[in-house]
PDB file of C-alpha atoms in Angstrom:
ATOM      1  CA  MET H  12      73.399 -77.198 -48.216  1.00  0.00           C
ATOM      2  CA  ASN H  13      71.085 -78.670 -50.849  1.00  0.00           C
ATOM      3  CA  THR H  14      67.851 -76.707 -51.219  1.00  0.00           C
ATOM      4  CA  TYR H  15      64.901 -77.351 -53.508  1.00  0.00           C
ATOM      5  CA  VAL H  16      61.488 -76.046 -54.584  1.00  0.00           C
ATOM      6  CA  GLU H  17      58.985 -78.313 -56.330  1.00  0.00           C
ATOM      7  CA  LYS H  18      55.470 -77.895 -57.664  1.00  0.00           C
ATOM      8  CA  ILE H  19      53.376 -80.809 -56.402  1.00  0.00           C
ATOM      9  CA  THR H  20      49.771 -81.858 -55.822  1.00  0.00           C
ATOM     10  CA  PHE H  21      48.642 -82.244 -52.227  1.00  0.00           C
ATOM     11  CA  LEU H  22      45.235 -83.936 -51.808  1.00  0.00           C
ATOM     12  CA  GLN H  23      44.250 -82.830 -55.313  1.00  0.00           C
ATOM     13  CA  GLU H  24      45.350 -79.226 -54.684  1.00  0.00           C
ATOM     14  CA  PRO H  25      48.286 -77.454 -56.387  1.00  0.00           C
ATOM     15  CA  ALA H  26      51.020 -76.988 -53.795  1.00  0.00           C
ATOM     16  CA  ILE H  27      54.667 -76.043 -53.330  1.00  0.00           C
ATOM     17  CA  LYS H  28      57.158 -78.328 -51.569  1.00  0.00           C
ATOM     18  CA  VAL H  29      60.286 -76.679 -50.192  1.00  0.00           C
ATOM     19  CA  GLY H  30      63.211 -78.194 -48.380  1.00  0.00           C
ATOM     20  CA  ASN H  31      66.846 -78.591 -47.480  1.00  0.00           C
ATOM     21  CA  GLU H  32      68.818 -81.312 -45.707  1.00  0.00           C
ATOM     22  CA  GLN H  33      67.091 -80.635 -42.374  1.00  0.00           C
ATOM     23  CA  LEU H  34      63.498 -79.519 -42.975  1.00  0.00           C
ATOM     24  CA  GLU H  35      60.784 -79.783 -45.601  1.00  0.00           C
ATOM     25  CA  PHE H  36      57.459 -77.955 -45.768  1.00  0.00           C
ATOM     26  CA  ILE H  37      54.423 -77.854 -48.068  1.00  0.00           C
ATOM     27  CA  ILE H  38      52.259 -74.792 -48.746  1.00  0.00           C
ATOM     28  CA  VAL H  39      48.778 -75.075 -50.267  1.00  0.00           C
ATOM     29  CA  PRO H  40      47.898 -71.611 -51.676  1.00  0.00           C
ATOM     30  CA  GLY H  41      44.297 -72.599 -52.438  1.00  0.00           C
ATOM     31  CA  TRP H  42      43.754 -73.420 -48.766  1.00  0.00           C
ATOM     32  CA  GLY H  43      44.536 -69.976 -47.406  1.00  0.00           C
ATOM     33  CA  SER H  44      48.304 -70.196 -48.009  1.00  0.00           C
ATOM     34  CA  ASN H  45      48.371 -72.899 -45.364  1.00  0.00           C
ATOM     35  CA  LEU H  46      51.804 -74.301 -44.516  1.00  0.00           C
ATOM     36  CA  ILE H  47      50.140 -77.680 -44.153  1.00  0.00           C
ATOM     37  CA  SER H  48      53.139 -79.925 -43.460  1.00  0.00           C
ATOM     38  CA  LEU H  49      56.513 -79.494 -41.751  1.00  0.00           C
ATOM     39  CA  VAL H  50      58.883 -82.471 -41.596  1.00  0.00           C
ATOM     40  CA  GLU H  51      62.109 -82.894 -39.625  1.00  0.00           C
ATOM     41  CA  LYS H  52      64.087 -84.922 -42.131  1.00  0.00           C
ATOM     42  CA  GLU H  53      66.741 -86.671 -40.026  1.00  0.00           C
ATOM     43  CA  SER H  54      64.018 -88.611 -38.186  1.00  0.00           C
ATOM     44  CA  ASN H  55      61.391 -88.259 -40.967  1.00  0.00           C
ATOM     45  CA  THR H  56      58.986 -86.825 -38.387  1.00  0.00           C
ATOM     46  CA  GLU H  57      55.891 -84.826 -39.307  1.00  0.00           C
ATOM     47  CA  LEU H  58      55.488 -81.948 -36.833  1.00  0.00           C
ATOM     48  CA  LEU H  59      52.061 -80.616 -37.815  1.00  0.00           C
ATOM     49  CA  ARG H  60      48.560 -82.035 -37.835  1.00  0.00           C
ATOM     50  CA  VAL H  61      47.993 -82.935 -41.494  1.00  0.00           C
ATOM     51  CA  PRO H  62      44.639 -83.926 -43.046  1.00  0.00           C
ATOM     52  CA  THR H  63      44.331 -87.287 -44.776  1.00  0.00           C
ATOM     53  CA  SER H  64      41.562 -86.199 -47.169  1.00  0.00           C
ATOM     54  CA  VAL H  65      40.002 -83.099 -48.680  1.00  0.00           C
ATOM     55  CA  ALA H  66      36.798 -83.718 -46.718  1.00  0.00           C
ATOM     56  CA  GLU H  67      38.724 -83.997 -43.455  1.00  0.00           C
ATOM     57  CA  PHE H  68      40.446 -80.668 -44.085  1.00  0.00           C
ATOM     58  CA  TRP H  69      37.276 -78.742 -44.938  1.00  0.00           C
ATOM     59  CA  ASP H  70      35.413 -80.204 -41.963  1.00  0.00           C
ATOM     60  CA  LYS H  71      37.764 -78.303 -39.597  1.00  0.00           C
ATOM     61  CA  PRO H  72      40.243 -76.277 -41.713  1.00  0.00           C
ATOM     62  CA  VAL H  73      41.522 -74.292 -38.748  1.00  0.00           C
ATOM     63  CA  LEU H  74      42.831 -77.468 -37.059  1.00  0.00           C
ATOM     64  CA  TYR H  75      45.377 -78.470 -39.718  1.00  0.00           C
ATOM     65  CA  GLY H  76      48.768 -77.014 -40.576  1.00  0.00           C
ATOM     66  CA  THR H  77      49.248 -73.304 -39.901  1.00  0.00           C
ATOM     67  CA  PRO H  78      46.107 -71.334 -40.852  1.00  0.00           C
ATOM     68  CA  ILE H  79      46.512 -67.550 -41.142  1.00  0.00           C
ATOM     69  CA  LEU H  80      43.943 -65.646 -39.088  1.00  0.00           C
ATOM     70  CA  PHE H  81      42.914 -62.152 -40.146  1.00  0.00           C
ATOM     71  CA  PRO H  82      41.444 -61.150 -37.781  1.00  0.00           C
ATOM     72  CA  PRO H  83      42.081 -63.879 -35.194  1.00  0.00           C
ATOM     73  CA  ASN H  84      39.585 -65.627 -32.933  1.00  0.00           C
ATOM     74  CA  ARG H  85      36.175 -64.408 -31.853  1.00  0.00           C
ATOM     75  CA  ILE H  86      34.309 -61.131 -32.247  1.00  0.00           C
ATOM     76  CA  ASP H  87      31.103 -60.721 -30.250  1.00  0.00           C
ATOM     77  CA  GLN H  88      28.138 -60.977 -32.662  1.00  0.00           C
ATOM     78  CA  GLY H  89      30.655 -60.230 -35.426  1.00  0.00           C
ATOM     79  CA  ALA H  90      30.184 -56.505 -34.752  1.00  0.00           C
ATOM     80  CA  PHE H  91      32.446 -53.671 -33.620  1.00  0.00           C
ATOM     81  CA  THR H  92      33.232 -50.019 -34.217  1.00  0.00           C
ATOM     82  CA  PHE H  93      36.663 -48.717 -35.163  1.00  0.00           C
ATOM     83  CA  GLY H  94      37.225 -45.055 -35.964  1.00  0.00           C
ATOM     84  CA  ASN H  95      34.110 -43.765 -37.683  1.00  0.00           C
ATOM     85  CA  ARG H  96      33.021 -47.080 -39.144  1.00  0.00           C
ATOM     86  CA  THR H  97      30.892 -49.901 -37.770  1.00  0.00           C
ATOM     87  CA  TYR H  98      31.676 -53.393 -39.041  1.00  0.00           C
ATOM     88  CA  GLN H  99      29.406 -56.421 -39.275  1.00  0.00           C
ATOM     89  CA  PHE H 100      31.104 -59.730 -39.999  1.00  0.00           C
ATOM     90  CA  ASP H 101      29.266 -62.982 -40.672  1.00  0.00           C
ATOM     91  CA  VAL H 102      28.335 -64.911 -37.530  1.00  0.00           C
ATOM     92  CA  ASN H 103      30.047 -68.202 -38.378  1.00  0.00           C
ATOM     93  CA  GLU H 104      30.146 -69.661 -34.865  1.00  0.00           C
ATOM     94  CA  GLU H 105      26.415 -70.008 -34.492  1.00  0.00           C
ATOM     95  CA  ASP H 106      26.305 -71.821 -31.157  1.00  0.00           C
ATOM     96  CA  LYS H 107      28.131 -68.928 -29.454  1.00  0.00           C
ATOM     97  CA  GLN H 108      26.909 -66.154 -31.771  1.00  0.00           C
ATOM     98  CA  ASN H 109      30.396 -64.989 -32.691  1.00  0.00           C
ATOM     99  CA  HIS H 110      32.398 -64.360 -35.806  1.00  0.00           C
ATOM    100  CA  ILE H 111      35.555 -66.453 -35.646  1.00  0.00           C
ATOM    101  CA  HIS H 112      38.952 -66.440 -37.403  1.00  0.00           C
ATOM    102  CA  GLY H 113      38.451 -63.937 -40.198  1.00  0.00           C
ATOM    103  CA  PHE H 114      38.519 -64.036 -43.978  1.00  0.00           C
ATOM    104  CA  VAL H 115      41.764 -65.379 -45.376  1.00  0.00           C
ATOM    105  CA  HIS H 116      42.410 -68.904 -44.070  1.00  0.00           C
ATOM    106  CA  THR H 117      39.843 -70.597 -46.332  1.00  0.00           C
ATOM    107  CA  ARG H 118      40.300 -68.529 -49.500  1.00  0.00           C
ATOM    108  CA  LYS H 119      42.685 -68.832 -52.411  1.00  0.00           C
ATOM    109  CA  TRP H 120      46.044 -67.045 -52.359  1.00  0.00           C
ATOM    110  CA  ASP H 121      48.480 -66.509 -55.214  1.00  0.00           C
ATOM    111  CA  ILE H 122      52.107 -67.668 -55.336  1.00  0.00           C
ATOM    112  CA  THR H 123      54.324 -64.785 -56.461  1.00  0.00           C
ATOM    113  CA  LYS H 124      57.758 -66.278 -55.787  1.00  0.00           C
ATOM    114  CA  ALA H 125      59.330 -69.677 -55.183  1.00  0.00           C
ATOM    115  CA  GLU H 126      63.116 -69.636 -55.254  1.00  0.00           C
ATOM    116  CA  ALA H 127      66.068 -71.644 -53.953  1.00  0.00           C
ATOM    117  CA  LYS H 128      69.244 -69.591 -53.745  1.00  0.00           C
ATOM    118  CA  GLY H 129      72.360 -70.809 -51.985  1.00  0.00           C
ATOM    119  CA  ASN H 130      71.549 -72.031 -48.493  1.00  0.00           C
ATOM    120  CA  SER H 131      68.170 -70.286 -48.413  1.00  0.00           C
ATOM    121  CA  VAL H 132      64.850 -71.069 -50.044  1.00  0.00           C
ATOM    122  CA  THR H 133      61.880 -68.679 -50.118  1.00  0.00           C
ATOM    123  CA  VAL H 134      58.200 -68.860 -51.061  1.00  0.00           C
ATOM    124  CA  VAL H 135      56.011 -65.746 -51.253  1.00  0.00           C
ATOM    125  CA  THR H 136      52.221 -65.800 -51.420  1.00  0.00           C
ATOM    126  CA  GLU H 137      49.724 -62.929 -51.588  1.00  0.00           C
ATOM    127  CA  PHE H 138      46.081 -62.289 -50.790  1.00  0.00           C
ATOM    128  CA  ASP H 139      44.293 -59.369 -52.468  1.00  0.00           C
ATOM    129  CA  SER H 140      40.952 -58.517 -50.871  1.00  0.00           C
ATOM    130  CA  SER H 141      39.730 -56.755 -54.029  1.00  0.00           C
ATOM    131  CA  LYS H 142      39.409 -60.201 -55.663  1.00  0.00           C
ATOM    132  CA  HIS H 143      36.898 -61.332 -53.029  1.00  0.00           C
ATOM    133  CA  GLU H 144      33.549 -59.532 -53.001  1.00  0.00           C
ATOM    134  CA  ASP H 145      32.369 -61.532 -49.983  1.00  0.00           C
ATOM    135  CA  VAL H 146      35.328 -60.175 -47.993  1.00  0.00           C
ATOM    136  CA  ILE H 147      34.889 -56.566 -49.114  1.00  0.00           C
ATOM    137  CA  SER H 148      31.173 -56.707 -48.243  1.00  0.00           C
ATOM    138  CA  GLN H 149      32.073 -57.398 -44.590  1.00  0.00           C
ATOM    139  CA  PHE H 150      35.390 -55.595 -44.358  1.00  0.00           C
ATOM    140  CA  PRO H 151      35.219 -52.665 -46.803  1.00  0.00           C
ATOM    141  CA  HIS H 152      38.945 -52.090 -47.179  1.00  0.00           C
ATOM    142  CA  HIS H 153      41.232 -52.899 -50.060  1.00  0.00           C
ATOM    143  CA  PHE H 154      44.127 -54.689 -48.373  1.00  0.00           C
ATOM    144  CA  ASN H 155      46.909 -57.039 -49.412  1.00  0.00           C
ATOM    145  CA  ILE H 156      48.662 -59.602 -47.240  1.00  0.00           C
ATOM    146  CA  ARG H 157      52.043 -60.855 -48.413  1.00  0.00           C
ATOM    147  CA  MET H 158      53.432 -63.946 -46.697  1.00  0.00           C
ATOM    148  CA  SER H 159      57.140 -64.755 -47.076  1.00  0.00           C
ATOM    149  CA  TYR H 160      58.334 -68.181 -45.925  1.00  0.00           C
ATOM    150  CA  SER H 161      62.112 -68.669 -45.765  1.00  0.00           C
ATOM    151  CA  LEU H 162      64.036 -71.788 -44.853  1.00  0.00           C
ATOM    152  CA  ASN H 163      67.688 -71.724 -43.845  1.00  0.00           C
ATOM    153  CA  GLY H 164      69.090 -74.751 -42.071  1.00  0.00           C
ATOM    154  CA  ASN H 165      66.764 -75.613 -39.185  1.00  0.00           C
ATOM    155  CA  LEU H 166      65.255 -72.099 -39.074  1.00  0.00           C
ATOM    156  CA  LEU H 167      61.875 -71.386 -40.670  1.00  0.00           C
ATOM    157  CA  THR H 168      61.094 -67.664 -40.879  1.00  0.00           C
ATOM    158  CA  LYS H 169      57.620 -66.348 -41.631  1.00  0.00           C
ATOM    159  CA  GLN H 170      57.013 -62.690 -42.431  1.00  0.00           C
ATOM    160  CA  ALA H 171      53.576 -61.177 -42.925  1.00  0.00           C
ATOM    161  CA  GLU H 172      53.160 -57.775 -44.550  1.00  0.00           C
ATOM    162  CA  VAL H 173      49.685 -56.255 -44.279  1.00  0.00           C
ATOM    163  CA  MET H 174      49.199 -53.357 -46.709  1.00  0.00           C
ATOM    164  CA  ASN H 175      46.289 -50.927 -46.464  1.00  0.00           C
ATOM    165  CA  LYS H 176      45.319 -49.793 -49.964  1.00  0.00           C
ATOM    166  CA  SER H 177      42.049 -48.219 -48.852  1.00  0.00           C
ATOM    167  CA  ALA H 178      41.408 -44.565 -47.990  1.00  0.00           C
ATOM    168  CA  GLU H 179      40.537 -45.234 -44.325  1.00  0.00           C
ATOM    169  CA  THR H 180      42.594 -46.534 -41.411  1.00  0.00           C
ATOM    170  CA  LEU H 181      42.394 -50.321 -41.335  1.00  0.00           C
ATOM    171  CA  PRO H 182      41.897 -52.106 -37.977  1.00  0.00           C
ATOM    172  CA  LEU H 183      44.590 -54.752 -37.564  1.00  0.00           C
ATOM    173  CA  GLY H 184      44.326 -58.062 -35.810  1.00  0.00           C
ATOM    174  CA  PHE H 185      46.506 -60.946 -37.025  1.00  0.00           C
ATOM    175  CA  GLY H 186      47.462 -64.416 -35.847  1.00  0.00           C
ATOM    176  CA  TYR H 187      48.287 -68.024 -36.627  1.00  0.00           C
ATOM    177  CA  HIS H 188      46.499 -71.218 -35.585  1.00  0.00           C
ATOM    178  CA  THR H 189      49.499 -73.566 -35.590  1.00  0.00           C
ATOM    179  CA  SER H 190      48.422 -77.187 -35.063  1.00  0.00           C
ATOM    180  CA  PHE H 191      51.370 -79.196 -33.725  1.00  0.00           C
ATOM    181  CA  LEU H 192      51.290 -82.944 -33.186  1.00  0.00           C
ATOM    182  CA  TYR H 193      51.674 -83.388 -29.441  1.00  0.00           C
ATOM    183  CA  PRO H 194      51.652 -86.768 -27.661  1.00  0.00           C
ATOM    184  CA  GLU H 195      50.540 -85.521 -24.238  1.00  0.00           C
ATOM    185  CA  GLU H 196      52.053 -88.192 -22.029  1.00  0.00           C
ATOM    186  CA  ARG H 197      55.558 -87.813 -23.441  1.00  0.00           C
ATOM    187  CA  SER H 198      55.756 -84.109 -24.280  1.00  0.00           C
ATOM    188  CA  GLU H 199      56.408 -80.791 -22.569  1.00  0.00           C
ATOM    189  CA  PHE H 200      55.073 -77.317 -23.311  1.00  0.00           C
ATOM    190  CA  ALA H 201      56.455 -73.963 -22.147  1.00  0.00           C
ATOM    191  CA  LEU H 202      55.135 -70.448 -22.738  1.00  0.00           C
ATOM    192  CA  SER H 203      56.341 -67.048 -21.554  1.00  0.00           C
ATOM    193  CA  ALA H 204      52.945 -66.250 -20.017  1.00  0.00           C
ATOM    194  CA  GLU H 205      52.343 -63.556 -17.404  1.00  0.00           C
ATOM    195  CA  LYS H 206      48.566 -63.615 -16.899  1.00  0.00           C
ATOM    196  CA  ARG H 207      45.494 -65.311 -18.324  1.00  0.00           C
ATOM    197  CA  TRP H 208      42.421 -63.562 -19.691  1.00  0.00           C
ATOM    198  CA  LYS H 209      39.234 -64.490 -17.860  1.00  0.00           C
ATOM    199  CA  LEU H 210      36.653 -65.798 -20.351  1.00  0.00           C
ATOM    200  CA  ASN H 211      32.866 -65.930 -20.261  1.00  0.00           C
ATOM    201  CA  GLU H 212      30.633 -68.814 -21.366  1.00  0.00           C
ATOM    202  CA  ARG H 213      31.019 -67.740 -25.024  1.00  0.00           C
ATOM    203  CA  ASN H 214      34.831 -67.885 -24.815  1.00  0.00           C
ATOM    204  CA  LEU H 215      35.093 -64.089 -24.915  1.00  0.00           C
ATOM    205  CA  PRO H 216      37.401 -62.182 -22.539  1.00  0.00           C
ATOM    206  CA  THR H 217      35.596 -60.266 -19.825  1.00  0.00           C
ATOM    207  CA  GLY H 218      38.357 -57.642 -19.763  1.00  0.00           C
ATOM    208  CA  GLU H 219      39.799 -59.050 -16.537  1.00  0.00           C
ATOM    209  CA  LEU H 220      43.207 -60.663 -16.207  1.00  0.00           C
ATOM    210  CA  GLU H 221      43.749 -63.442 -13.691  1.00  0.00           C
ATOM    211  CA  ASP H 222      46.730 -65.195 -12.167  1.00  0.00           C
ATOM    212  CA  ILE H 223      47.854 -68.502 -13.641  1.00  0.00           C
ATOM    213  CA  THR H 224      47.996 -71.008 -10.792  1.00  0.00           C
ATOM    214  CA  TYR H 225      50.613 -73.058 -12.661  1.00  0.00           C
ATOM    215  CA  ARG H 226      52.527 -70.088 -14.074  1.00  0.00           C
ATOM    216  CA  GLU H 227      56.012 -71.189 -12.978  1.00  0.00           C
ATOM    217  CA  GLU H 228      55.497 -74.647 -14.480  1.00  0.00           C
ATOM    218  CA  LEU H 229      54.101 -73.134 -17.678  1.00  0.00           C
ATOM    219  CA  ASN H 230      57.043 -70.743 -18.020  1.00  0.00           C
ATOM    220  CA  ASN H 231      59.613 -73.485 -17.522  1.00  0.00           C
ATOM    221  CA  GLY H 232      57.886 -76.507 -19.040  1.00  0.00           C
ATOM    222  CA  ILE H 233      54.735 -78.420 -18.135  1.00  0.00           C
ATOM    223  CA  ARG H 234      53.147 -81.734 -19.023  1.00  0.00           C
ATOM    224  CA  LEU H 235      49.563 -81.313 -20.230  1.00  0.00           C
ATOM    225  CA  VAL H 236      48.241 -84.741 -19.291  1.00  0.00           C
ATOM    226  CA  GLY H 237      44.664 -84.232 -18.071  1.00  0.00           C
ATOM    227  CA  LEU H 238      44.813 -80.472 -18.627  1.00  0.00           C
ATOM    228  CA  GLU H 239      42.283 -79.228 -21.175  1.00  0.00           C
ATOM    229  CA  LEU H 240      43.255 -75.888 -22.697  1.00  0.00           C
ATOM    230  CA  ASP H 241      41.322 -73.311 -24.667  1.00  0.00           C
ATOM    231  CA  ASP H 242      42.962 -70.445 -22.801  1.00  0.00           C
ATOM    232  CA  VAL H 243      44.053 -66.936 -23.746  1.00  0.00           C
ATOM    233  CA  PHE H 244      47.371 -65.877 -22.230  1.00  0.00           C
ATOM    234  CA  LEU H 245      49.094 -62.502 -21.949  1.00  0.00           C
ATOM    235  CA  SER H 246      52.746 -63.097 -22.749  1.00  0.00           C
ATOM    236  CA  PHE H 247      55.856 -61.323 -21.494  1.00  0.00           C
ATOM    237  CA  ALA H 248      58.797 -60.458 -23.728  1.00  0.00           C
ATOM    238  CA  ASP H 249      62.443 -61.369 -23.380  1.00  0.00           C
ATOM    239  CA  SER H 250      65.307 -58.856 -23.466  1.00  0.00           C
ATOM    240  CA  ARG H 251      64.940 -58.585 -27.256  1.00  0.00           C
ATOM    241  CA  GLY H 252      61.224 -57.857 -27.096  1.00  0.00           C
ATOM    242  CA  LEU H 253      60.366 -61.323 -28.415  1.00  0.00           C
ATOM    243  CA  HIS H 254      57.786 -63.833 -27.163  1.00  0.00           C
ATOM    244  CA  THR H 255      58.439 -67.572 -27.221  1.00  0.00           C
ATOM    245  CA  ALA H 256      56.690 -70.897 -26.806  1.00  0.00           C
ATOM    246  CA  ARG H 257      58.528 -74.221 -26.723  1.00  0.00           C
ATOM    247  CA  LEU H 258      57.483 -77.813 -27.379  1.00  0.00           C
ATOM    248  CA  VAL H 259      59.598 -80.858 -26.601  1.00  0.00           C
ATOM    249  CA  ASN H 260      58.451 -84.234 -27.917  1.00  0.00           C
ATOM    250  CA  GLY H 261      59.670 -86.906 -25.542  1.00  0.00           C
ATOM    251  CA  LEU H 262      59.098 -89.662 -28.096  1.00  0.00           C
ATOM    252  CA  THR H 263      61.341 -88.171 -30.778  1.00  0.00           C
ATOM    253  CA  GLY H 264      63.533 -85.761 -28.807  1.00  0.00           C
ATOM    254  CA  ILE H 265      62.575 -82.978 -31.212  1.00  0.00           C
ATOM    255  CA  GLU H 266      62.350 -79.487 -29.760  1.00  0.00           C
ATOM    256  CA  ILE H 267      60.368 -76.697 -31.401  1.00  0.00           C
ATOM    257  CA  SER H 268      61.092 -73.099 -30.450  1.00  0.00           C
ATOM    258  CA  TYR H 269      58.280 -70.846 -31.693  1.00  0.00           C
ATOM    259  CA  THR H 270      59.193 -67.160 -31.426  1.00  0.00           C
ATOM    260  CA  VAL H 271      57.229 -64.077 -32.498  1.00  0.00           C
ATOM    261  CA  ASP H 272      58.016 -60.369 -32.577  1.00  0.00           C
ATOM    262  CA  GLU H 273      56.862 -57.647 -30.180  1.00  0.00           C
ATOM    263  CA  ASN H 274      53.451 -57.306 -31.858  1.00  0.00           C
ATOM    264  CA  PHE H 275      52.280 -60.741 -30.674  1.00  0.00           C
ATOM    265  CA  LYS H 276      51.553 -60.265 -26.978  1.00  0.00           C
ATOM    266  CA  HIS H 277      48.697 -62.742 -26.750  1.00  0.00           C
ATOM    267  CA  TRP H 278      48.661 -66.526 -27.177  1.00  0.00           C
ATOM    268  CA  VAL H 279      45.821 -69.009 -27.247  1.00  0.00           C
ATOM    269  CA  ALA H 280      46.678 -72.604 -26.390  1.00  0.00           C
ATOM    270  CA  TYR H 281      44.082 -75.184 -27.431  1.00  0.00           C
ATOM    271  CA  ASN H 282      44.274 -78.963 -27.108  1.00  0.00           C
ATOM    272  CA  LYS H 283      40.593 -79.924 -27.398  1.00  0.00           C
ATOM    273  CA  ASP H 284      40.023 -82.527 -24.651  1.00  0.00           C
ATOM    274  CA  GLY H 285      43.676 -82.847 -23.623  1.00  0.00           C
ATOM    275  CA  LYS H 286      44.021 -86.328 -25.082  1.00  0.00           C
ATOM    276  CA  SER H 287      43.703 -85.883 -28.851  1.00  0.00           C
ATOM    277  CA  GLY H 288      47.411 -85.771 -29.669  1.00  0.00           C
ATOM    278  CA  PHE H 289      47.673 -82.176 -30.821  1.00  0.00           C
ATOM    279  CA  LEU H 290      48.294 -78.722 -29.404  1.00  0.00           C
ATOM    280  CA  CYS H 291      47.311 -75.563 -31.260  1.00  0.00           C
ATOM    281  CA  LEU H 292      49.541 -72.595 -30.451  1.00  0.00           C
ATOM    282  CA  GLU H 293      48.019 -69.323 -31.605  1.00  0.00           C
ATOM    283  CA  PRO H 294      50.058 -66.109 -31.314  1.00  0.00           C
ATOM    284  CA  TYR H 295      47.865 -63.011 -31.806  1.00  0.00           C
ATOM    285  CA  THR H 296      48.535 -59.311 -32.257  1.00  0.00           C
ATOM    286  CA  TRP H 297      45.213 -58.571 -30.589  1.00  0.00           C
ATOM    287  CA  VAL H 298      43.387 -60.487 -27.926  1.00  0.00           C
ATOM    288  CA  THR H 299      40.093 -62.199 -28.676  1.00  0.00           C
ATOM    289  CA  ASN H 300      37.281 -59.626 -29.220  1.00  0.00           C
ATOM    290  CA  ALA H 301      39.795 -56.796 -28.799  1.00  0.00           C
ATOM    291  CA  PRO H 302      37.718 -54.070 -30.550  1.00  0.00           C
ATOM    292  CA  ASN H 303      34.886 -54.538 -28.035  1.00  0.00           C
ATOM    293  CA  LEU H 304      36.949 -54.677 -24.834  1.00  0.00           C
ATOM    294  CA  LYS H 305      37.000 -51.670 -22.543  1.00  0.00           C
ATOM    295  CA  VAL H 306      40.728 -51.851 -21.865  1.00  0.00           C
ATOM    296  CA  PRO H 307      43.579 -49.705 -23.229  1.00  0.00           C
ATOM    297  CA  ALA H 308      44.653 -50.459 -26.795  1.00  0.00           C
ATOM    298  CA  SER H 309      48.181 -51.002 -25.489  1.00  0.00           C
ATOM    299  CA  LEU H 310      46.792 -54.011 -23.583  1.00  0.00           C
ATOM    300  CA  SER H 311      44.225 -55.365 -26.061  1.00  0.00           C
ATOM    301  CA  GLY H 312      46.646 -55.054 -28.967  1.00  0.00           C
ATOM    302  CA  ILE H 313      44.223 -53.337 -31.312  1.00  0.00           C
ATOM    303  CA  GLN H 314      45.982 -51.006 -33.724  1.00  0.00           C
ATOM    304  CA  GLY H 315      45.360 -49.382 -37.085  1.00  0.00           C
ATOM    305  CA  ILE H 316      47.234 -49.209 -40.374  1.00  0.00           C
ATOM    306  CA  ASN H 317      46.945 -45.801 -42.020  1.00  0.00           C
ATOM    307  CA  SER H 318      45.997 -45.460 -45.654  1.00  0.00           C
ATOM    308  CA  GLY H 319      48.940 -46.434 -47.849  1.00  0.00           C
ATOM    309  CA  ASP H 320      50.963 -47.904 -44.987  1.00  0.00           C
ATOM    310  CA  CYS H 321      52.204 -51.433 -44.359  1.00  0.00           C
ATOM    311  CA  LYS H 322      52.658 -53.395 -41.127  1.00  0.00           C
ATOM    312  CA  THR H 323      55.297 -56.130 -40.967  1.00  0.00           C
ATOM    313  CA  LEU H 324      54.978 -59.040 -38.521  1.00  0.00           C
ATOM    314  CA  ARG H 325      57.727 -61.623 -38.004  1.00  0.00           C
ATOM    315  CA  THR H 326      57.817 -65.189 -36.721  1.00  0.00           C
ATOM    316  CA  TRP H 327      60.664 -67.707 -36.309  1.00  0.00           C
ATOM    317  CA  VAL H 328      60.475 -71.459 -35.795  1.00  0.00           C
ATOM    318  CA  VAL H 329      63.623 -73.385 -34.866  1.00  0.00           C
ATOM    319  CA  ILE H 330      63.464 -77.178 -35.104  1.00  0.00           C
ATOM    320  CA  SER H 331      66.099 -79.225 -33.327  1.00  0.00           C
ATOM    321  CA  ASN H 332      66.502 -82.842 -32.344  1.00  0.00           C
ATOM    322  CA  LYS H 333      69.092 -81.730 -29.807  1.00  0.00           C
ATOM    323  CA  SER H 334      67.454 -80.250 -26.716  1.00  0.00           C
ATOM    324  CA  GLY H 335      68.689 -76.800 -25.810  1.00  0.00           C
ATOM    325  CA  GLN H 336      69.244 -75.282 -29.266  1.00  0.00           C
ATOM    326  CA  LYS H 337      67.999 -71.707 -29.224  1.00  0.00           C
ATOM    327  CA  LEU H 338      66.941 -68.979 -31.603  1.00  0.00           C
ATOM    328  CA  PRO H 339      69.960 -67.367 -33.289  1.00  0.00           C
ATOM    329  CA  ASP H 340      71.063 -64.029 -31.843  1.00  0.00           C
ATOM    330  CA  LYS H 341      70.907 -62.395 -35.277  1.00  0.00           C
ATOM    331  CA  LEU H 342      67.539 -62.750 -37.016  1.00  0.00           C
TER     332      LEU H 342
END
């Protein structure tokens, strides 16, 4: 299978274009290592919400491509305590008085590898917090995040490695804000959801879980026409410990299987007003505002990385224009 890696310019930004005979993606390292475009080549179909200008991207950077969230979603007043340290993040959602979406999705990353070898092609990017004083001032840990993107056939694999280079245990919350194009009237969405977190008026979980009235439809496939989502779901795992969401575009016949490892037990699904033509799927290792919730860590997902240790998080996206194709047994 022909594979390729090219240095390009995307909306005036240095970028890397990667592809094979089935898929092509573009990563913009200066925009938070955002995998900004993903194209199914047989039908020449763009699968992600892609900005048309630099201004459009920076107006709402979290709503394009696949932003990396560290930590993900909202933290009440931007403040929490973990271990013996109290943290104060910037309040960047002023109307709700929350910090939202962390430090890495709008800052520059470095490309450390871009290689096509046989049937596989890989791009590696890295973020080093020690290069960003404004990050260290809020989150006083030296940490590195290494993102590895690999393409093999119709399988896109993403691996995140979070390395704690500081002397203290690092609180870990990680996620993606994947913005898929989604024509509501002709598409179907399925998620392996068990419960939904009850939210308050500031979109923060109360700590209570509630039943999903449309759970069976959501698990098996549901149309979202007229259904506005900005919901936080607790997912259940399959026999391999994996969690999966699925999108089927009725206009193109393309099916997207979005699978994450056992660390990602929480998903946010957001579609703005339910008629804007996109659906953001956001798998998280911790639930929104996890450090401030009075629930067990095993439920909230909050965990720590000891000094000198590394946490690896894996994600797989299978793109098919033949309904029913599943994630390979061997990953």
